[in-house]
Amino acid sequence: MGVGTEMNRTTGFALALVAATLPNGQASGQSKTLATGQTAPVRITTEHVARIDGKQLRYTASVDQTILNDTLGKPAASIFTFSYVAKNVKPDRPIIFIFNGGPGSSSIWTHMGALAPRRVDLPDPINPPTTAPFRMVDSPTSLLAFADLVFLDPVGTGYSRMLPGGRAEDFLGITQDARATADVVLGWLDTHGRWGSPKFMLGESYGTTRAILTSQALMGGVTAVGGQLRGASLNGLIILGPAFDINAFGVEGDDREFLNNLPTMAATAWVHGKLEQGLTLEKATMAAQAFARSDYLQGLYAGNSLSDADRHRLASRLAEISGIPEQAWIDANLRLTLRDFSGLLLKQEGKRVGAYDARFTLPARAEGPDPVADDPAMGQYTPAFSAALNSYVRDELGYKTDQPYIPIDWKNVFFRWDRGSGPGVIPPRNYATDLAISMRRNPALRVFVAAGYYDLVTTYGQADYALAHAAVPRDRVVLKGYASGHMPYLGDDTARSLSTDLKGFVEASNRH
């Protein structure tokens, strides 16, 4: 969608089903079954009680459908959101709009992980159940303890769909998606009368790009998509699994990837007991980062002119840091990819570590070719998330439909995504530069970035590097690492730490 193309939104919600208050997300009242392709906006509301942060909290849950129109005023897309609003609180309570990434992913991960008032029960998060039965429990670390929450599923994910007559090029792209997300956010604020509330946006993975560009779309301007000044500002952006630098590495001679990945290798080796005893996670990652910034950087800069003696010296130190034998580093010319690392670390045990969370493992034998379904992390925890959400939406939120809930769609969304150079093309770009523009436009905007030390997909080192090479005011940016993977809320301890940190961030961002 170009600058001259504008989507209009309809914000009226035609259906409101209000149920009586019942404990643990039990909904009463009639549910509505929707026919495939129905375009009438829907809102189903239920009342709930959950125990969060040690206290009983009463709240309203809403399943909302927003219809986005094309330039001719015809329905083009249907966007679903799941809202959680605490009862009997001040009208200026903070709101956090939440989505995941992909592009092509629904909000199922943040929704069912730990941030909503209810979550899937994973007694051991790195050895999750992969077959039914699955169950839901109250989330003691839900962000609802200090802010109202709106989970958003972009077009082509969850229950959100392109409608007959809608055009993919109006939604499946970085600027188009940002405009559609902004339309949904503004519609929610209108409908719920919450313009005076402090507003935050939380994005995970590709949600990094969506959050940054949506913050600009909310403000609007002459060059904005649609060419309108909107003037809606955010108090803060929250980034999980940060993906600032898209496709920025990979050209021979560009060694940034190897330098930035070393702390992640050290953390992964540490959690699997491959480093010297007595070393803490923090010391292991800090030592790796210090080495990457000094001797390793100089060695890679030397390229083929590096002497054999220095090559073996560096390989020896890399072996100590990463748990990978010295000879493997020599054979790789001191440049091991994270894919190679994930297969080498536990090779003697016959296992591979997960890319999305390196705490997870599966046998190396019989490994399939799919980078997601066969990933030791994502392949194991997806069944629990998917089953839990489908049961939860129907049984507790009272929403019934013949439409399937789509956690991720690669075929119809990811591979058709336009990042500015045409569908499917991924040009190199550091979105921290776009973040700097957003922070200049809004001098009060603060940013919290949470990176998992065991995330081999969007690493802590890459986030640190991207932010350090953009004109962002670092006094308004917090970058923190967690002992988790791509989803830093996976596991009770890290979820508790993240929730506590985000509460402090939201409270600090509300002070003028």
XYZ file of C-alpha atoms in Angstrom:
512
model
C 0.000 0.000 0.000
C 1.526 3.303 -1.069
C 1.432 6.696 0.622
C -1.625 7.715 -1.360
C -3.650 4.646 -0.359
C -5.725 4.999 2.762
C -7.774 2.439 4.645
C -10.810 3.598 6.589
C -11.830 1.766 9.717
C -15.183 0.922 11.231
C -15.045 0.871 14.991
C -18.588 -0.051 15.969
C -18.964 -3.472 17.566
C -22.355 -4.958 16.769
C -22.581 -7.739 19.351
C -22.111 -7.566 23.098
C -22.776 -10.614 25.230
C -22.252 -9.874 28.915
C -21.919 -12.735 31.388
C -22.084 -12.914 35.153
C -18.898 -12.951 37.226
C -17.617 -16.467 37.837
C -14.223 -17.666 39.170
C -11.277 -18.812 37.069
C -12.491 -17.554 33.740
C -15.836 -19.358 33.671
C -18.181 -17.578 31.288
C -21.947 -17.584 31.455
C -24.493 -16.440 28.903
C -25.037 -17.380 25.280
C -22.075 -17.792 22.910
C -22.173 -16.747 19.268
C -21.156 -19.108 16.473
C -19.973 -17.151 13.417
C -20.271 -18.335 9.855
C -17.182 -18.424 7.634
C -16.698 -15.095 5.855
C -19.060 -13.127 8.121
C -18.121 -9.429 8.119
C -20.347 -8.043 10.882
C -18.165 -6.798 13.759
C -18.353 -8.975 16.855
C -17.781 -8.352 20.537
C -18.197 -11.033 23.176
C -17.632 -9.965 26.776
C -17.270 -12.143 29.869
C -16.481 -11.436 33.534
C -13.710 -13.275 35.386
C -11.664 -13.557 38.564
C -8.031 -14.703 38.676
C -5.275 -14.799 41.262
C -2.454 -12.588 40.011
C 0.604 -11.462 41.933
C -0.830 -13.008 45.092
C -4.159 -11.137 44.871
C -7.657 -11.870 43.571
C -8.287 -9.627 40.558
C -11.674 -9.131 38.896
C -11.560 -8.293 35.199
C -13.536 -8.186 31.969
C -12.405 -10.190 28.937
C -13.516 -9.229 25.425
C -13.167 -10.967 22.077
C -13.419 -8.089 19.598
C -13.575 -8.122 15.818
C -12.670 -4.940 13.925
C -13.488 -4.551 10.227
C -10.996 -2.545 8.176
C -12.329 -1.044 4.954
C -10.530 -0.346 1.701
C -10.374 3.047 -0.018
C -13.852 2.498 -1.486
C -15.335 1.870 1.948
C -15.800 -1.848 1.346
C -14.839 -4.425 4.031
C -11.295 -5.625 3.311
C -10.024 -7.353 6.450
C -11.211 -8.668 9.802
C -8.904 -8.194 12.815
C -9.463 -9.965 16.150
C -8.257 -8.745 19.513
C -8.490 -10.230 23.014
C -8.835 -7.574 25.717
C -8.452 -7.823 29.496
C -9.581 -4.836 31.540
C -9.416 -4.781 35.339
C -12.564 -3.894 37.278
C -12.971 -0.916 39.604
C -9.706 0.838 38.743
C -8.881 4.390 37.693
C -9.766 5.326 34.086
C -6.164 6.383 33.449
C -4.839 2.858 34.064
C -2.058 1.967 31.592
C -2.890 -0.108 28.514
C -0.451 -2.468 26.765
C -1.194 -3.498 23.170
C 0.526 -6.847 22.547
C 1.433 -8.812 19.430
C 4.010 -11.321 18.252
C 5.993 -11.420 15.051
C 6.734 -13.656 12.096
C 5.552 -11.812 10.080
C 2.720 -14.290 10.012
C 2.502 -15.155 13.705
C -0.531 -14.667 15.908
C -0.285 -13.474 19.515
C -0.701 -17.031 20.850
C 2.771 -17.109 22.437
C 2.468 -13.956 24.551
C -1.225 -14.672 25.129
C -0.849 -18.229 26.449
C 2.704 -17.896 27.823
C 2.497 -15.764 30.963
C 1.369 -12.214 30.171
C -2.424 -12.729 30.101
C -4.422 -13.530 33.268
C -4.621 -17.203 32.251
C -1.820 -19.329 30.774
C -1.091 -22.859 29.659
C 0.216 -24.991 32.514
C 3.856 -26.036 31.926
C 5.137 -27.509 35.207
C 8.565 -27.988 33.585
C 8.867 -25.383 30.807
C 11.848 -27.033 29.070
C 10.233 -30.480 29.142
C 6.656 -29.524 28.237
C 3.863 -32.029 27.642
C 3.514 -32.645 23.903
C 0.226 -34.547 24.006
C -3.163 -33.917 25.617
C -4.500 -33.365 28.169
C -3.379 -29.758 28.599
C -4.817 -27.379 31.141
C -5.072 -23.667 31.861
C -4.118 -21.998 35.155
C -4.096 -18.460 36.518
C -0.896 -16.629 35.605
C 0.674 -15.164 38.758
C 2.980 -13.021 36.582
C 0.296 -11.546 34.319
C 0.853 -7.934 33.334
C -2.830 -7.344 34.160
C -1.644 -6.759 37.728
C -0.582 -3.239 36.687
C -1.989 -2.597 33.188
C -4.929 -3.489 30.975
C -4.001 -5.751 28.057
C -5.031 -6.010 24.399
C -3.660 -8.966 22.378
C -3.805 -8.376 18.622
C -3.688 -10.934 15.792
C -2.661 -9.392 12.423
C -4.308 -10.272 9.109
C -3.853 -13.944 8.206
C -3.139 -15.055 11.782
C -5.348 -16.301 14.590
C -8.958 -15.624 13.567
C -8.020 -12.492 11.590
C -8.669 -12.818 7.877
C -8.638 -11.050 4.552
C -12.261 -10.616 3.475
C -13.631 -11.280 -0.037
C -12.505 -8.347 -2.164
C -9.634 -7.432 0.174
C -6.165 -7.129 -1.363
C -3.071 -8.721 0.153
C -0.914 -5.760 -0.905
C -2.966 -3.505 1.382
C -1.981 -5.475 4.493
C 1.014 -7.779 3.952
C 3.914 -5.349 4.242
C 5.831 -3.353 6.813
C 4.086 -0.012 6.281
C 0.669 -1.504 5.455
C 0.765 -3.669 8.572
C 1.770 -0.721 10.742
C -1.126 1.332 9.431
C -3.610 -1.520 9.990
C -2.289 -2.053 13.525
C -2.614 1.673 14.235
C -6.193 1.625 12.924
C -7.095 -1.190 15.312
C -5.431 0.558 18.260
C -7.192 3.865 17.558
C -10.501 2.052 17.133
C -10.038 0.308 20.479
C -9.283 3.626 22.204
C -12.399 5.190 20.645
C -14.680 2.299 21.557
C -13.445 1.958 25.127
C -12.987 5.682 25.815
C -9.354 5.279 26.838
C -7.558 8.116 25.052
C -6.436 9.517 28.415
C -4.714 6.285 29.518
C -0.937 5.824 29.325
C -0.345 3.693 26.235
C 2.307 1.035 25.672
C 3.044 -1.393 22.861
C 4.696 -4.799 23.314
C 6.070 -6.662 20.306
C 7.974 -9.933 20.135
C 10.462 -10.904 17.377
C 9.183 -9.297 14.131
C 6.946 -7.442 16.557
C 10.040 -5.268 16.983
C 9.451 -3.833 13.515
C 5.665 -3.715 13.962
C 5.918 -1.822 17.274
C 8.413 0.740 15.985
C 6.602 1.489 12.723
C 3.173 1.471 14.392
C 4.402 4.103 16.856
C 5.102 6.282 13.815
C 1.780 5.428 12.136
C -0.063 6.449 15.304
C 1.551 9.881 15.154
C 1.083 10.189 11.374
C 2.285 13.058 9.225
C 2.752 14.289 5.666
C 4.861 11.283 4.625
C 2.953 8.741 6.715
C 0.870 6.023 5.105
C -2.426 7.808 4.419
C -0.818 11.226 4.768
C -2.744 12.235 7.890
C -1.567 13.742 11.169
C -3.038 11.543 13.906
C -1.153 12.747 16.955
C -1.500 9.583 19.067
C 1.617 9.031 21.169
C 2.920 6.115 23.219
C 4.479 6.231 26.673
C 6.668 3.239 25.987
C 7.686 0.410 23.667
C 8.466 -3.068 25.008
C 10.474 -5.386 22.765
C 10.840 -9.123 23.485
C 13.124 -11.328 21.384
C 14.507 -8.184 19.692
C 14.925 -8.300 15.903
C 16.297 -4.884 14.986
C 18.775 -5.826 12.274
C 16.925 -7.805 9.593
C 19.134 -9.758 7.161
C 22.061 -7.514 8.078
C 24.692 -10.248 8.007
C 25.843 -13.071 5.766
C 28.093 -11.444 3.173
C 31.585 -12.979 3.160
C 33.942 -10.698 5.046
C 31.211 -9.288 7.298
C 32.059 -10.823 10.666
C 29.562 -8.999 12.879
C 27.341 -12.069 13.131
C 30.127 -14.201 14.633
C 31.152 -11.502 17.099
C 27.583 -10.880 18.269
C 26.723 -14.573 18.618
C 29.550 -15.435 21.006
C 27.718 -14.409 24.232
C 24.775 -16.628 23.227
C 27.123 -19.563 22.658
C 28.672 -19.015 26.082
C 25.270 -18.857 27.791
C 24.116 -22.029 26.038
C 27.307 -23.888 26.906
C 26.912 -22.746 30.501
C 23.307 -23.964 30.891
C 24.340 -27.397 29.563
C 27.312 -27.678 31.929
C 30.030 -27.363 29.275
C 31.998 -24.572 30.958
C 34.269 -24.571 33.977
C 32.559 -25.048 37.320
C 31.944 -22.005 39.489
C 31.300 -19.719 36.527
C 27.955 -17.878 36.666
C 25.758 -17.184 33.646
C 26.482 -13.468 33.885
C 30.244 -13.972 34.097
C 30.213 -16.404 31.173
C 28.309 -14.038 28.881
C 30.291 -10.973 29.961
C 33.597 -12.767 29.361
C 32.418 -13.816 25.895
C 31.330 -10.289 25.048
C 34.640 -8.837 26.259
C 36.592 -11.338 24.143
C 34.421 -10.577 21.104
C 35.178 -6.885 21.452
C 38.927 -7.370 21.767
C 41.051 -10.338 20.654
C 38.334 -12.056 18.606
C 37.510 -8.842 16.745
C 41.174 -8.253 15.933
C 41.625 -11.844 14.815
C 38.659 -11.778 12.459
C 39.702 -8.391 11.126
C 43.074 -9.881 10.173
C 41.319 -12.391 7.934
C 43.655 -14.633 5.944
C 46.689 -12.726 7.172
C 46.236 -14.162 10.695
C 49.240 -16.260 11.709
C 48.857 -19.948 12.565
C 50.000 -19.292 16.119
C 47.356 -16.584 16.655
C 44.729 -18.748 14.968
C 45.330 -21.600 17.447
C 45.483 -19.171 20.373
C 42.087 -17.723 19.459
C 40.595 -21.154 18.772
C 41.743 -22.342 22.198
C 40.056 -19.419 23.926
C 36.899 -19.826 21.812
C 36.756 -23.463 22.917
C 36.877 -22.385 26.567
C 34.116 -19.827 26.013
C 31.765 -21.921 23.860
C 32.291 -25.549 24.900
C 33.071 -26.416 21.257
C 36.431 -28.213 20.677
C 39.344 -26.155 19.407
C 39.669 -28.175 16.204
C 36.076 -27.398 15.236
C 36.890 -23.694 15.446
C 40.028 -24.211 13.351
C 38.054 -26.159 10.732
C 35.457 -23.355 10.596
C 38.136 -20.666 10.157
C 37.148 -19.304 13.623
C 33.622 -18.616 12.297
C 31.011 -21.058 13.601
C 27.384 -20.332 12.746
C 24.744 -20.797 15.421
C 23.267 -23.615 13.338
C 26.594 -25.469 13.437
C 27.005 -24.675 17.117
C 23.564 -26.102 18.000
C 24.568 -29.452 16.502
C 28.104 -29.578 17.900
C 27.571 -28.629 21.550
C 25.903 -31.897 22.610
C 27.185 -34.042 19.747
C 28.758 -36.572 22.130
C 25.352 -37.043 23.776
C 23.675 -37.414 20.367
C 21.509 -34.305 20.820
C 20.821 -30.936 19.207
C 19.837 -27.821 21.160
C 16.871 -25.657 20.188
C 17.237 -22.496 18.138
C 14.305 -20.672 19.736
C 15.386 -21.761 23.210
C 18.698 -23.569 23.616
C 17.627 -25.130 26.921
C 15.482 -27.544 24.882
C 17.060 -30.617 23.286
C 16.041 -33.485 21.008
C 17.986 -36.437 19.592
C 20.149 -35.515 16.601
C 19.130 -38.683 14.782
C 16.004 -38.676 12.595
C 16.042 -34.875 12.504
C 13.614 -33.531 9.914
C 14.246 -30.624 7.535
C 11.690 -28.154 8.889
C 13.402 -25.235 10.696
C 10.428 -24.706 13.027
C 8.457 -27.955 13.367
C 11.703 -29.891 13.878
C 13.270 -27.329 16.195
C 13.768 -28.899 19.650
C 12.151 -25.896 21.338
C 9.325 -24.761 19.099
C 8.453 -28.270 18.014
C 7.899 -29.303 21.631
C 6.027 -26.393 23.179
C 3.719 -25.555 20.232
C 1.173 -28.391 20.858
C 0.467 -27.191 24.396
C 0.025 -23.565 23.316
C -2.232 -24.447 20.386
C -4.505 -26.842 22.280
C -4.748 -24.525 25.269
C -5.757 -21.485 23.234
C -8.399 -23.306 21.209
C -10.015 -24.737 24.344
C -9.662 -21.500 26.312
C -11.287 -19.246 23.711
C -14.259 -21.570 23.347
C -14.786 -22.709 26.931
C -13.783 -19.634 28.961
C -14.185 -16.664 26.617
C -17.357 -18.010 25.014
C -16.284 -17.543 21.380
C -17.273 -20.307 18.955
C -16.595 -20.279 15.226
C -15.987 -22.610 12.313
C -12.820 -20.653 11.491
C -9.571 -22.352 12.594
C -7.173 -20.400 14.777
C -3.874 -20.088 12.856
C -0.806 -19.705 15.118
C 1.592 -19.014 12.196
C 1.074 -18.804 8.441
C 4.203 -18.915 6.270
C 2.587 -19.705 2.908
C -0.002 -16.923 2.809
C 1.681 -14.285 4.970
C 5.428 -14.657 5.606
C 6.457 -15.516 2.047
C 4.224 -12.755 0.636
C 5.435 -10.036 3.000
C 6.675 -6.806 1.425
C 9.548 -5.233 3.345
C 9.840 -2.400 0.862
C 11.494 -4.268 -2.022
C 8.646 -6.527 -3.094
C 7.028 -9.677 -1.630
C 9.493 -12.218 -0.258
C 12.561 -9.960 -0.543
C 14.356 -9.235 2.744
C 16.677 -6.238 2.315
C 19.194 -5.486 5.081
C 17.925 -2.863 7.495
C 18.556 -1.795 11.078
C 15.178 -0.872 12.547
C 16.919 0.685 15.535
C 17.392 3.621 13.142
C 13.603 3.820 12.784
C 13.356 3.588 16.560
C 15.631 6.616 16.826
C 13.223 8.562 14.591
C 10.274 7.572 16.784
C 12.123 8.641 19.932
C 13.048 11.991 18.381
C 9.405 12.644 17.449
C 8.304 11.757 20.968
C 10.897 12.974 23.531
C 9.021 11.152 26.334
C 9.029 7.740 24.625
C 10.929 5.113 26.611
C 11.974 1.645 25.410
C 12.478 -1.661 27.233
C 14.265 -4.474 25.382
C 14.259 -8.018 26.830
C 16.578 -10.578 25.221
C 16.910 -14.244 26.151
C 20.467 -15.473 26.684
C 19.479 -18.850 25.210
C 17.841 -17.380 22.093
C 19.776 -18.494 18.996
C 17.368 -16.697 16.634
C 17.434 -13.106 17.891
C 20.490 -12.903 20.098
C 21.347 -10.534 22.925
C 24.572 -9.555 21.158
C 22.770 -8.603 17.947
C 20.344 -6.378 19.862
C 23.173 -4.706 21.754
C 25.082 -4.067 18.528
C 22.049 -2.718 16.635
C 21.167 -0.271 19.402
C 24.786 0.833 19.753
C 24.929 1.731 16.061
C 21.780 3.853 15.890
C 21.079 7.362 17.136
C 18.806 6.213 19.960
C 19.070 8.121 23.252
C 20.446 5.338 25.439
C 19.278 7.054 28.633
C 15.706 6.189 27.529
C 16.487 2.610 26.467
C 16.812 -0.391 28.790
C 18.386 -3.584 27.412
C 18.231 -6.561 29.762
C 19.117 -10.228 29.332
C 17.106 -13.096 30.825
C 17.931 -16.744 31.497
C 15.451 -17.849 28.864
C 15.076 -18.155 25.092
C 13.147 -16.343 22.357
C 10.193 -16.109 24.743
C 11.744 -14.563 27.893
C 8.565 -15.266 29.872
C 8.874 -19.060 29.473
C 9.577 -20.421 32.968
C 8.344 -19.220 36.351
C 11.568 -17.516 37.431
C 12.146 -15.553 34.245
C 8.443 -14.720 33.922
C 8.507 -13.315 37.445
C 11.635 -11.283 36.744
C 10.234 -9.949 33.477
C 6.897 -9.007 35.045
C 8.630 -7.176 37.890
C 10.906 -5.313 35.484
C 8.029 -4.325 33.203
C 5.997 -3.066 36.144
C 8.878 -0.796 37.103
C 9.286 0.307 33.485
C 5.584 1.142 33.059
C 5.454 3.052 36.326
C 8.596 5.030 35.489
C 7.296 5.797 31.988
C 4.095 7.287 33.409
C 5.967 9.960 35.378
C 6.203 13.342 33.680
